[in-house]
Every structure is written in C-alpha cells, then in structure tokens.
Tab-separated table of N, CA and C in Angstrom:
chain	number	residue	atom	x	y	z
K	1	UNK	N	98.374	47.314	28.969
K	1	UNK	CA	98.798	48.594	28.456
K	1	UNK	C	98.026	49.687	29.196
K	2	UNK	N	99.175	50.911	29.590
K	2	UNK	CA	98.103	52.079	29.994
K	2	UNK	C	98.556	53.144	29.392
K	3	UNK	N	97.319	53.720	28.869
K	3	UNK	CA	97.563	55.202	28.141
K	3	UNK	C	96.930	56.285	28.976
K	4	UNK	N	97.827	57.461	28.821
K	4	UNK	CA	97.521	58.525	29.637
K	4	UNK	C	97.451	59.725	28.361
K	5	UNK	N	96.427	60.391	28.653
K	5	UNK	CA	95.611	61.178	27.771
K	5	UNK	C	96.322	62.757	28.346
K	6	UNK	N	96.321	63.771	27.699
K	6	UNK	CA	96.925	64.913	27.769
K	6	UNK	C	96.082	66.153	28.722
K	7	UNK	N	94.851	65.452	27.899
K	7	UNK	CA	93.489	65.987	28.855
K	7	UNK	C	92.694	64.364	29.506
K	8	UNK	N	92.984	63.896	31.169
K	8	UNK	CA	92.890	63.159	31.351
K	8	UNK	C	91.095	63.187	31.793
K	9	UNK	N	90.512	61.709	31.211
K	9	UNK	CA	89.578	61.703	31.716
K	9	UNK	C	88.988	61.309	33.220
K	10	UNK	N	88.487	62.051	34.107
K	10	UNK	CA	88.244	62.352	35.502
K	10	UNK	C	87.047	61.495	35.832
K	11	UNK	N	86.739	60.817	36.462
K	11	UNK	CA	85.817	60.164	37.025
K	11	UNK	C	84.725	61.215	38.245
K	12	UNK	N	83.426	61.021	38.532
K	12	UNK	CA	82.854	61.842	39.213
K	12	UNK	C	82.899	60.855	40.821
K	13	UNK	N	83.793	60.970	41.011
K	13	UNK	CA	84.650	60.240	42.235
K	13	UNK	C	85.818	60.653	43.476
K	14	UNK	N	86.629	59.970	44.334
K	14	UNK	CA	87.108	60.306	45.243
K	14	UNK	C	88.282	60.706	44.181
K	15	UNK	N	90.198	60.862	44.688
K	15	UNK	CA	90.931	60.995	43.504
K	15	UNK	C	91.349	59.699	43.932
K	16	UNK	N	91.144	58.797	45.251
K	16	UNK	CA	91.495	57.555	45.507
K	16	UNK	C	91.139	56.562	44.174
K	17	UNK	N	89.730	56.762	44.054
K	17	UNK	CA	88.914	56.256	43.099
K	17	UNK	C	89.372	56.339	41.604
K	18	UNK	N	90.025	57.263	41.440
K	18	UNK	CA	90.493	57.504	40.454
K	18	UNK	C	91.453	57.088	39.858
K	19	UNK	N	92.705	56.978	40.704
K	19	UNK	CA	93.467	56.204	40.945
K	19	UNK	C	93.608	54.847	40.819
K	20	UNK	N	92.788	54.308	41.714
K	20	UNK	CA	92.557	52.588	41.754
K	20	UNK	C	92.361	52.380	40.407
K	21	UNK	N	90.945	53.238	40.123
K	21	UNK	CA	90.230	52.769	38.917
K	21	UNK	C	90.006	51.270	39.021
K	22	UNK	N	89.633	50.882	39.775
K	22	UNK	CA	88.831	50.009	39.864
K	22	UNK	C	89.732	48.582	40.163
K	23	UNK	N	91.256	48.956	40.328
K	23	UNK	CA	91.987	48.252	40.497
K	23	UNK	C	92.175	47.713	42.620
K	24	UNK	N	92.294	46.540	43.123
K	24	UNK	CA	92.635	46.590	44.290
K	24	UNK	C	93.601	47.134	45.020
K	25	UNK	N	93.418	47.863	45.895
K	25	UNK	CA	94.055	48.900	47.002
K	25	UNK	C	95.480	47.876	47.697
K	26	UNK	N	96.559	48.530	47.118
K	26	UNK	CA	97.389	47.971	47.791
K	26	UNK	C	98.631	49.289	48.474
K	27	UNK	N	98.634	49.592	49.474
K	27	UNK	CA	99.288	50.597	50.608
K	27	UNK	C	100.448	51.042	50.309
K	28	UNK	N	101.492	50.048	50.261
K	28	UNK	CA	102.407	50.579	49.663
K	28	UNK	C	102.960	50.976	47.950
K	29	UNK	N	101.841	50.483	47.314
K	29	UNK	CA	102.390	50.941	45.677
K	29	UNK	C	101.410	51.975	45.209
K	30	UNK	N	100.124	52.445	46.257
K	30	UNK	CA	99.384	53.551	46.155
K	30	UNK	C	100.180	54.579	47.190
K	31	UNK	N	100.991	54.536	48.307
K	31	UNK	CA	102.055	56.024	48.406
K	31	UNK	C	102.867	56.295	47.848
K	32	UNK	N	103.821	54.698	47.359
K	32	UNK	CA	104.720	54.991	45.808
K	32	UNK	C	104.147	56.045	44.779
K	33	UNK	N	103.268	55.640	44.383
K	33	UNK	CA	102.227	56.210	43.275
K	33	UNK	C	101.876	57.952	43.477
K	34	UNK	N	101.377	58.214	44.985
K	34	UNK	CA	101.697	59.634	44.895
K	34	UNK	C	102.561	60.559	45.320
K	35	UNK	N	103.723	60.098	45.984
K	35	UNK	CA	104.838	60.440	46.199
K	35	UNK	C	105.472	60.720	44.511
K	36	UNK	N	105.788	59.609	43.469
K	36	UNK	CA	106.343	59.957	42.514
K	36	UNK	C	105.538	61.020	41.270
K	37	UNK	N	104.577	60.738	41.644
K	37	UNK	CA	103.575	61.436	40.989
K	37	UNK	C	103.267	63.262	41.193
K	38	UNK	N	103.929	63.538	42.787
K	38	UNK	CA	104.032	64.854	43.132
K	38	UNK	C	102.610	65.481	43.234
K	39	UNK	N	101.864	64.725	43.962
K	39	UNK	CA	100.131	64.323	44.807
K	39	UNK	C	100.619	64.766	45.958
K	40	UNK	N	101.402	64.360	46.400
K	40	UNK	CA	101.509	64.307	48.315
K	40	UNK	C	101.300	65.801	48.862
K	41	UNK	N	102.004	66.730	48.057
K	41	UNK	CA	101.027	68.068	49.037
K	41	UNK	C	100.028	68.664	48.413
K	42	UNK	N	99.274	67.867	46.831
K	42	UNK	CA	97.942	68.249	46.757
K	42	UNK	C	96.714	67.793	47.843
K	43	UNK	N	96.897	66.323	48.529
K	43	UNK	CA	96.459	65.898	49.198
K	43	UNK	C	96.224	66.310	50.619
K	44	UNK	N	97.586	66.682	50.837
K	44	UNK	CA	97.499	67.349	52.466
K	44	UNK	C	97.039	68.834	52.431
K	45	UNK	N	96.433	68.835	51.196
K	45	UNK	CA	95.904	70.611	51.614
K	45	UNK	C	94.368	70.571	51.236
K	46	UNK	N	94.208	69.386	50.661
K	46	UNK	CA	92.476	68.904	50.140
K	46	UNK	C	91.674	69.038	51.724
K	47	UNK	N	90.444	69.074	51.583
K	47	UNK	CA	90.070	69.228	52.657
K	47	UNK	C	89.822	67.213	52.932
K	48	UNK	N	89.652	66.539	52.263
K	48	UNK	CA	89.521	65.187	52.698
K	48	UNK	C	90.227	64.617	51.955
K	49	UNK	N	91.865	65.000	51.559
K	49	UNK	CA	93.205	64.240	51.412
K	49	UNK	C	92.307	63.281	49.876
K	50	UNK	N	92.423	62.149	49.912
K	50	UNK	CA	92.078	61.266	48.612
K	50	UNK	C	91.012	61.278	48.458
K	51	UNK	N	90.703	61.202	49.559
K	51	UNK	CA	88.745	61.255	49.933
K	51	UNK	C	87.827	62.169	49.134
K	52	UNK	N	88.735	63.284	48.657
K	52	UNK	CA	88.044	64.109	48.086
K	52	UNK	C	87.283	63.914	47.020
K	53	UNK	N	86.230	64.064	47.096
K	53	UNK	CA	85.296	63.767	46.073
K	53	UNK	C	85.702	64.965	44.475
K	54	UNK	N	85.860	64.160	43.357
K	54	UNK	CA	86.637	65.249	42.295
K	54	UNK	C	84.773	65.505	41.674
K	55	UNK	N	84.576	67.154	41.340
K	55	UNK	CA	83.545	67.025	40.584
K	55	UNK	C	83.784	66.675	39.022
K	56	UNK	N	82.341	67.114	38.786
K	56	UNK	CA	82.106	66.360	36.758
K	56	UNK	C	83.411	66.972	36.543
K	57	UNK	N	84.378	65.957	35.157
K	57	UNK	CA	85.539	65.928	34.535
K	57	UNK	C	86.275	66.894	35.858
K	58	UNK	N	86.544	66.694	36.596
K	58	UNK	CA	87.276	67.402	37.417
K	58	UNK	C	87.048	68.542	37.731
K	59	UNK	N	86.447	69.505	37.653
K	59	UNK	CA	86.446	70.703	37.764
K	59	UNK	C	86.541	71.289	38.610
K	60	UNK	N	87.037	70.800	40.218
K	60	UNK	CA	87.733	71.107	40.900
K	60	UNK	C	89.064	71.278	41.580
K	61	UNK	N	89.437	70.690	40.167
K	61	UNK	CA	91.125	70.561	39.931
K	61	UNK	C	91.449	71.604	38.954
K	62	UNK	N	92.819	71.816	39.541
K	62	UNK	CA	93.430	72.562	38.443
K	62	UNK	C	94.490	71.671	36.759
K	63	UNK	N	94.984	72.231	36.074
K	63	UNK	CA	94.750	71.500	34.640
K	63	UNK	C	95.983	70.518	35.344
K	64	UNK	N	96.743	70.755	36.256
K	64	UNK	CA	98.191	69.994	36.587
K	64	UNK	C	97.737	68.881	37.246
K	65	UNK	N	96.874	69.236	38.614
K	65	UNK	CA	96.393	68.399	39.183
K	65	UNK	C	95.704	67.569	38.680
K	66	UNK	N	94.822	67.196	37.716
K	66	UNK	CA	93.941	66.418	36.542
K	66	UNK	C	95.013	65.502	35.618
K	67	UNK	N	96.020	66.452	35.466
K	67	UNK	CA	97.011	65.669	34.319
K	67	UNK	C	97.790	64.798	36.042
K	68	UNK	N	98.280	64.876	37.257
K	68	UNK	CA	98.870	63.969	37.851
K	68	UNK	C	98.086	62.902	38.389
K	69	UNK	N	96.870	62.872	38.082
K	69	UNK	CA	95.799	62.013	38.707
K	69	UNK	C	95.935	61.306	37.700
K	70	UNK	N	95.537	61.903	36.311
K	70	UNK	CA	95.571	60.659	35.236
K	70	UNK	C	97.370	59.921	35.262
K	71	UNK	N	98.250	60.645	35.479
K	71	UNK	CA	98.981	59.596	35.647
K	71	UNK	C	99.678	58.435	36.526
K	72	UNK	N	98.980	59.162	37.563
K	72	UNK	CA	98.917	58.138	38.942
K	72	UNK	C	98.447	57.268	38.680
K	73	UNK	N	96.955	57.144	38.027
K	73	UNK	CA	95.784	56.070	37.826
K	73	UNK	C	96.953	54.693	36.414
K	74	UNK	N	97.481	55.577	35.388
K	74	UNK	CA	98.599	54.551	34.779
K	74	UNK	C	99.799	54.077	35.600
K	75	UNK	N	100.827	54.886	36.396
K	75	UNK	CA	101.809	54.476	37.162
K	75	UNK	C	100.949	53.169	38.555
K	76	UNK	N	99.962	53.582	39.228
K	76	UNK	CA	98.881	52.440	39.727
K	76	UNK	C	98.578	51.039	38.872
K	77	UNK	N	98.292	51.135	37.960
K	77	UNK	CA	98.415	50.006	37.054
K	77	UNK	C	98.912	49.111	36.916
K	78	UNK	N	100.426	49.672	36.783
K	78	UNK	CA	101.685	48.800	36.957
K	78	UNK	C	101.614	47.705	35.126
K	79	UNK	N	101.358	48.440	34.421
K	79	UNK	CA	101.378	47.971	33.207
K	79	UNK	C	102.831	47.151	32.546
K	80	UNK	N	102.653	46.650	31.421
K	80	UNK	CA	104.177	46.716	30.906
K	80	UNK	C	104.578	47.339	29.560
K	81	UNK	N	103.347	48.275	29.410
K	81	UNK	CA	103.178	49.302	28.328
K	81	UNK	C	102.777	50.549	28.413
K	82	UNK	N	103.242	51.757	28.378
K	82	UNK	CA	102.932	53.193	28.563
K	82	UNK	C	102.532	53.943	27.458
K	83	UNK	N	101.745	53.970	27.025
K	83	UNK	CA	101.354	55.355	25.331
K	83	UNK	C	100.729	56.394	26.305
K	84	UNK	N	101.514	57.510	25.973
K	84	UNK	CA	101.213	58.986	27.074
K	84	UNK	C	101.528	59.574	25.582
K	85	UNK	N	100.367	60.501	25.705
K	85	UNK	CA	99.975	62.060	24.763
K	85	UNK	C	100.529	63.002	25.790
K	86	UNK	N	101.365	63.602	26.054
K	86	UNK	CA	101.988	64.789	26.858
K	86	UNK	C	101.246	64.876	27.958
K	87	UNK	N	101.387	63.728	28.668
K	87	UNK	CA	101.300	64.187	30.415
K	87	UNK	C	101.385	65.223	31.005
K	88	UNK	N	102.417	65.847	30.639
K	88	UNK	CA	103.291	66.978	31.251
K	88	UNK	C	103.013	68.402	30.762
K	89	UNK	N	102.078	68.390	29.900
K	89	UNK	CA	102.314	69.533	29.389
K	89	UNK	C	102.105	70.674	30.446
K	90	UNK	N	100.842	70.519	31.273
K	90	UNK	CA	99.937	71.016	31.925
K	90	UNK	C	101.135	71.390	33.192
K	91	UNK	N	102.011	71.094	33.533
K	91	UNK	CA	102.478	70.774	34.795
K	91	UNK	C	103.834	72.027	35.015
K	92	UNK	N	103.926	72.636	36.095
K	92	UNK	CA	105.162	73.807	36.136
K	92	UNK	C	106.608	73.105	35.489
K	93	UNK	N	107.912	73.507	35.591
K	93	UNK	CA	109.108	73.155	34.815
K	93	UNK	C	109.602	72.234	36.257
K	94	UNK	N	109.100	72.653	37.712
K	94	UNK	CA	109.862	71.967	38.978
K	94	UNK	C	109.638	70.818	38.797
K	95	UNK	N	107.958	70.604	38.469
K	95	UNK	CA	106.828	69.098	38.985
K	95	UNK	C	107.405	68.769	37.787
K	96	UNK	N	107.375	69.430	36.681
K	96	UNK	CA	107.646	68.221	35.621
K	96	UNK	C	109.093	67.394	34.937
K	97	UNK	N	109.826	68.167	35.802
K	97	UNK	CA	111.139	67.688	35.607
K	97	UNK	C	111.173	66.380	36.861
K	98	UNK	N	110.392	66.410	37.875
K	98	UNK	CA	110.598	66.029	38.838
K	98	UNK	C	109.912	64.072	38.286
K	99	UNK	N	108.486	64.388	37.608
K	99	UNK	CA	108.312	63.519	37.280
K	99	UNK	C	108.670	62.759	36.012
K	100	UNK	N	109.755	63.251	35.557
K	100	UNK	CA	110.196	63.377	33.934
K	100	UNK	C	111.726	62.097	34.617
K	101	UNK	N	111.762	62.169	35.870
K	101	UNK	CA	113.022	61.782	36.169
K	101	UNK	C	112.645	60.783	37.071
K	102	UNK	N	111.501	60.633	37.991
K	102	UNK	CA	110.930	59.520	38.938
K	102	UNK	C	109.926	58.724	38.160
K	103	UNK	N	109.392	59.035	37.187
K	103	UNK	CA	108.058	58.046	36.545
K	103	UNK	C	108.877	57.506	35.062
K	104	UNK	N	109.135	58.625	34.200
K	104	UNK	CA	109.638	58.426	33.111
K	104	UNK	C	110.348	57.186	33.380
K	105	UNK	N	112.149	58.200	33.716
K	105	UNK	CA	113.227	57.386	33.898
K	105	UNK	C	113.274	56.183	34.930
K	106	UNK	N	112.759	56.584	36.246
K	106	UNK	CA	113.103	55.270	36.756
K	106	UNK	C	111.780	54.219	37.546
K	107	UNK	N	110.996	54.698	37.440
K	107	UNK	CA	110.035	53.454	38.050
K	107	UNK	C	109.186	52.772	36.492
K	108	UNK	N	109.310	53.559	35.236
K	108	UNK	CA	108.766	53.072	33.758
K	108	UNK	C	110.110	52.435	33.399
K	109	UNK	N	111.404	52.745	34.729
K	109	UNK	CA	112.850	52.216	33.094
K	109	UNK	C	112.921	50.701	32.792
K	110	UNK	N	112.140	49.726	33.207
K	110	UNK	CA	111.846	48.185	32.266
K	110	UNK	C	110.600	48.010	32.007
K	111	UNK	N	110.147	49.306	31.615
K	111	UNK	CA	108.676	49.355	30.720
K	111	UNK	C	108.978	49.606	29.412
K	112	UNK	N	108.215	49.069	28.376
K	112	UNK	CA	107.890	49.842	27.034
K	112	UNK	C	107.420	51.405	27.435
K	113	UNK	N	107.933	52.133	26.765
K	113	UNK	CA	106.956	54.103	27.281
K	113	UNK	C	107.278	54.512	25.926
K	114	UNK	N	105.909	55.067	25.229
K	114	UNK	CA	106.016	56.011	24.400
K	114	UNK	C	105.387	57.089	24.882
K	115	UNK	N	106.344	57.975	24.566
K	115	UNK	CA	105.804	59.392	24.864
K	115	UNK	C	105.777	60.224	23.702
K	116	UNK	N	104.363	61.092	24.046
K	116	UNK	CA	104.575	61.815	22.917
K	116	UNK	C	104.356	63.669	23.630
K	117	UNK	N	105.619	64.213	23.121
K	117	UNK	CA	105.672	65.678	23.673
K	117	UNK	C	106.070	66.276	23.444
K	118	UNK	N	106.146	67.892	23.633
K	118	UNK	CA	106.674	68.895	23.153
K	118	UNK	C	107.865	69.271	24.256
K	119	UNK	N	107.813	68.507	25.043
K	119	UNK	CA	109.095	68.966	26.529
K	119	UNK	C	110.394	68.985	25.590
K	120	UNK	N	111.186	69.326	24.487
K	120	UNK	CA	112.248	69.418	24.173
K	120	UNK	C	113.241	69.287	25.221
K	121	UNK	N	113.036	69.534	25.886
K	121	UNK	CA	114.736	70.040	27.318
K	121	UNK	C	114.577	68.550	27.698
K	122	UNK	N	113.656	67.357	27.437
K	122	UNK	CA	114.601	65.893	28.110
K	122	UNK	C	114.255	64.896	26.787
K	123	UNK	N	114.801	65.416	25.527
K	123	UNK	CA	115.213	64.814	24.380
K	123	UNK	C	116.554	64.162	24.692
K	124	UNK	N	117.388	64.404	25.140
K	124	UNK	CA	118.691	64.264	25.535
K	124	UNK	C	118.762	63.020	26.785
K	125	UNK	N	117.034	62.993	27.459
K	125	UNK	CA	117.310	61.766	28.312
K	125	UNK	C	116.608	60.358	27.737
K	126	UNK	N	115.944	60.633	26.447
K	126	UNK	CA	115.353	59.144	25.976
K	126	UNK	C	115.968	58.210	24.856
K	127	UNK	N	115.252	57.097	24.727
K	127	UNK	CA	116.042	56.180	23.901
K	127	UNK	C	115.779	56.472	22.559
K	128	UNK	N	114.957	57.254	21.908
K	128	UNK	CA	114.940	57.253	20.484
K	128	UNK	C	113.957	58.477	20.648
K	129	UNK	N	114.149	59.287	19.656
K	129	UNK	CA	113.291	60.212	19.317
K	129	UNK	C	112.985	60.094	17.736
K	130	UNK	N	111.369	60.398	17.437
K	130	UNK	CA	111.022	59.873	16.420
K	130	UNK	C	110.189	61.320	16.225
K	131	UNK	N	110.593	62.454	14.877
K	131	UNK	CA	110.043	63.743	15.247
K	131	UNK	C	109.130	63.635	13.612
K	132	UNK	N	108.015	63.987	14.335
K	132	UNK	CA	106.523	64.099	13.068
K	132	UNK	C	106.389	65.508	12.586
K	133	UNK	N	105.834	65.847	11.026
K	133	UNK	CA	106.073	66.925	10.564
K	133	UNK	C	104.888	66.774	9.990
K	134	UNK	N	103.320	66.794	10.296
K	134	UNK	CA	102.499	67.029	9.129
K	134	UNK	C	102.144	65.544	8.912
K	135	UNK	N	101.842	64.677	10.340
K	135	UNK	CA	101.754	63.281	9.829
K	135	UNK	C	102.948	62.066	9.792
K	136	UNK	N	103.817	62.775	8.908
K	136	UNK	CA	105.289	62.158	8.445
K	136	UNK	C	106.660	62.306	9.422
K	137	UNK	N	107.160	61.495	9.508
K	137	UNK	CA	108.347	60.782	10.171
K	137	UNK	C	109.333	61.716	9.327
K	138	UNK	N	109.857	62.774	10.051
K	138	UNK	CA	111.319	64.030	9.706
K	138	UNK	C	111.919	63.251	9.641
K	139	UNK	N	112.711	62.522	11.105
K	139	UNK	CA	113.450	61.768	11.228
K	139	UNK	C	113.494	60.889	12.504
K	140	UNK	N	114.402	59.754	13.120
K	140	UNK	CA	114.360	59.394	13.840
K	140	UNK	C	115.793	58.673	14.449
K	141	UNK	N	115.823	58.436	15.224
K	141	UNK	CA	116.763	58.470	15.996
K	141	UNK	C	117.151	58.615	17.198
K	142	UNK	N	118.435	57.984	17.865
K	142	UNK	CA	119.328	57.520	19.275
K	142	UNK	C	119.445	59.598	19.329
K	143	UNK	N	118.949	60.366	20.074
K	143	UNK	CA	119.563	61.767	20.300
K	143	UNK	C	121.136	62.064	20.004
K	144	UNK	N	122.356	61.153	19.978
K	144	UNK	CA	123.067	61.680	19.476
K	144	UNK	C	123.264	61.667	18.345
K	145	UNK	N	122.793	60.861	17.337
K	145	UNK	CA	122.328	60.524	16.043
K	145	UNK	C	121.884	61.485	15.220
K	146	UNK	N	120.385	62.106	16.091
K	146	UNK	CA	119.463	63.308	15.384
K	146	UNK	C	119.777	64.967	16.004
K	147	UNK	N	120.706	65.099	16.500
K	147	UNK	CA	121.537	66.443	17.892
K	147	UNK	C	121.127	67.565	16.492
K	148	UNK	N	121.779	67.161	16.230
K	148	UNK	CA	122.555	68.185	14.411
K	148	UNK	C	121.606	68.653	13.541
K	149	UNK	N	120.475	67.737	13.792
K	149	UNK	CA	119.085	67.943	12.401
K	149	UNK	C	118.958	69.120	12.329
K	150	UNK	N	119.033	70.277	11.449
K	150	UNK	CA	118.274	71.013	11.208
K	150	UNK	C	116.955	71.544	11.956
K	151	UNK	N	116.072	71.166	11.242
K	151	UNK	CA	114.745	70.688	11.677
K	151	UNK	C	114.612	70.615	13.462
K	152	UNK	N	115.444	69.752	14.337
K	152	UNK	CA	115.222	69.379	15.613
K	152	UNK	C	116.024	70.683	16.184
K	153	UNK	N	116.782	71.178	15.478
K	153	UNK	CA	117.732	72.642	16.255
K	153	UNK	C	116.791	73.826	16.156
K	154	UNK	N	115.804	73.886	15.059
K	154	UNK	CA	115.123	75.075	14.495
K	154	UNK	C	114.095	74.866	16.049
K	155	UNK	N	113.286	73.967	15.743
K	155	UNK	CA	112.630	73.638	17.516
K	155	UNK	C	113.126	73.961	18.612
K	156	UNK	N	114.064	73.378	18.790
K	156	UNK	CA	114.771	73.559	20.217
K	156	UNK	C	114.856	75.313	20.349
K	157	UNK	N	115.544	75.869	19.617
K	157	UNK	CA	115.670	77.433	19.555
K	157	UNK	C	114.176	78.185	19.811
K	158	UNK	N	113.120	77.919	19.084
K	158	UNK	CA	111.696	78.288	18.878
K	158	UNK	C	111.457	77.790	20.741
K	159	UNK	N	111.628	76.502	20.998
K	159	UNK	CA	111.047	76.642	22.305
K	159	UNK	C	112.221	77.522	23.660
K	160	UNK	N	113.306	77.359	23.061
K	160	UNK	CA	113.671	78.297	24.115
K	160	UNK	C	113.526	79.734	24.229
K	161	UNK	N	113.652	80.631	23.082
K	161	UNK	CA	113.008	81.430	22.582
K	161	UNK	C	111.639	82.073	23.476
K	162	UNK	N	110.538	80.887	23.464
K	162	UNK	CA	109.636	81.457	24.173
K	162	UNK	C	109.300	81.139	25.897
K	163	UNK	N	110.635	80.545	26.258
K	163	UNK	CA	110.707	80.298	27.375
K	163	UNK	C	110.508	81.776	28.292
C-alpha cells in the first residue's frame, strides 16, 4: 500500500532520493514516473535536474512541487493500493487535470485508489463517490446515482462560485 499525504513528507535528500525512497532504481519506470507526474520541466530547470539536493521538509520547493514528489515517490512504488489525502490540491487546474487523467485514470486504473478531495470538476470521472459531512457518510454512490443530491449540487455551485 502507498499513501500520499496532502502535505507530503520531504526527505533532506536528492528528489531522486525521494522518489526511490529507498526503493531500487529502475530507468524506465523512474521516467514513466516523472513524465506522468509533470516533474520533467521541474527538473530541467533545477540546477542539478534529480540531483538536487531538497532542503529540511523541502523548503526549496514550491507547495506543487512537494505535493508531485510525494506522488512520484507512491506512483514509483508500484503498489496495489493508493490512500491519497488530496494530492492535488496544491497543484494549478493544467498540472492537475493533467495528472487527474495520467496517474488517477490510467496508470492507477487496475489499482485499488482512494482518494480523498475537494477537486469536484472530476466527480464525474470516478467509480464511487462517498461524500462526508461532520464525520458521517451524506451519501454514497456510482456519480450518476448521487448527480441530483442536494447536498453534492449545493458544493459543486459553492466551488464554482469561487472559481
């Protein structure tokens, strides 16, 4: 199982290092990894590409770059279980649609993935949505099932709203 944290924890390391996590270096499923991950032109503008040494909890990253490292280091893994606290939050609407559609949908699609997030706009691309109110289970449901809720329309409006 790999879980990816919302605020990911950063190692005082390369972002190679970070990545691996301690796992063996294999060439082609570590450029997979930052190609889908949307790394590849954080890297080519680093001054030493992976090499780069990240300081304490990252703090030479910005909050996007920190959140695609931690999920490189799970998509690296190659698990057959995903629990993600909002990956994405941190990330612009381009990168995160981008990885909402290459990690999510198709290199996780014969994984278990729970996600948990506020991205409303790709409710419409998962297998069940299960919406919490205070702890408690509103409702749950296949998206065409729960479209209509009340409750899930009042959201959707509120986040477009402050789009």
């Amino acid at each position: 199982m790999a879980y990816v944290q919302q605020q990911p924890w950063i190692q005082n390391k390369s972002i190679k290092e970070n990545i691996l996590f301690g796992i063996e270096y294999n060439e082609a499923r570590y450029k997979e990894t930052i190609k889908i991950c949307e790394l590849k032109r954080d890297l080519e503008i680093l001054p030493a590409g992976d090499l780069t040494e990240i300081g304490e909890k990252g703090i030479n990253l910005s909050g996007g770059q920190k959140a695609r490292v931690g999920l490189a280091r799970a998509v690296y893994s190659d698990r057959e279980i995903f629990l993600m606290d909002d990956p994405i939050s941190a990330l612009d609407a381009n990168v995160k649609k981008k990885i909402f559609k290459n990690v999510f949908m198709s290199k996780f699609k014969l994984k278990t993935r729970v996600l948990v997030t506020h991205a409303v706009d790709f409710l419409h691309l998962v297998d069940r949505i299960i919406l919490l109110k205070q702890g408690r289970i509103v409702f749950q449901g296949p998206y065409e099932d729960v479209k209509g809720n009340l409750y899930l329309m009042e959201l959707m409006s509120i986040h477009h709203s402050n789009k």
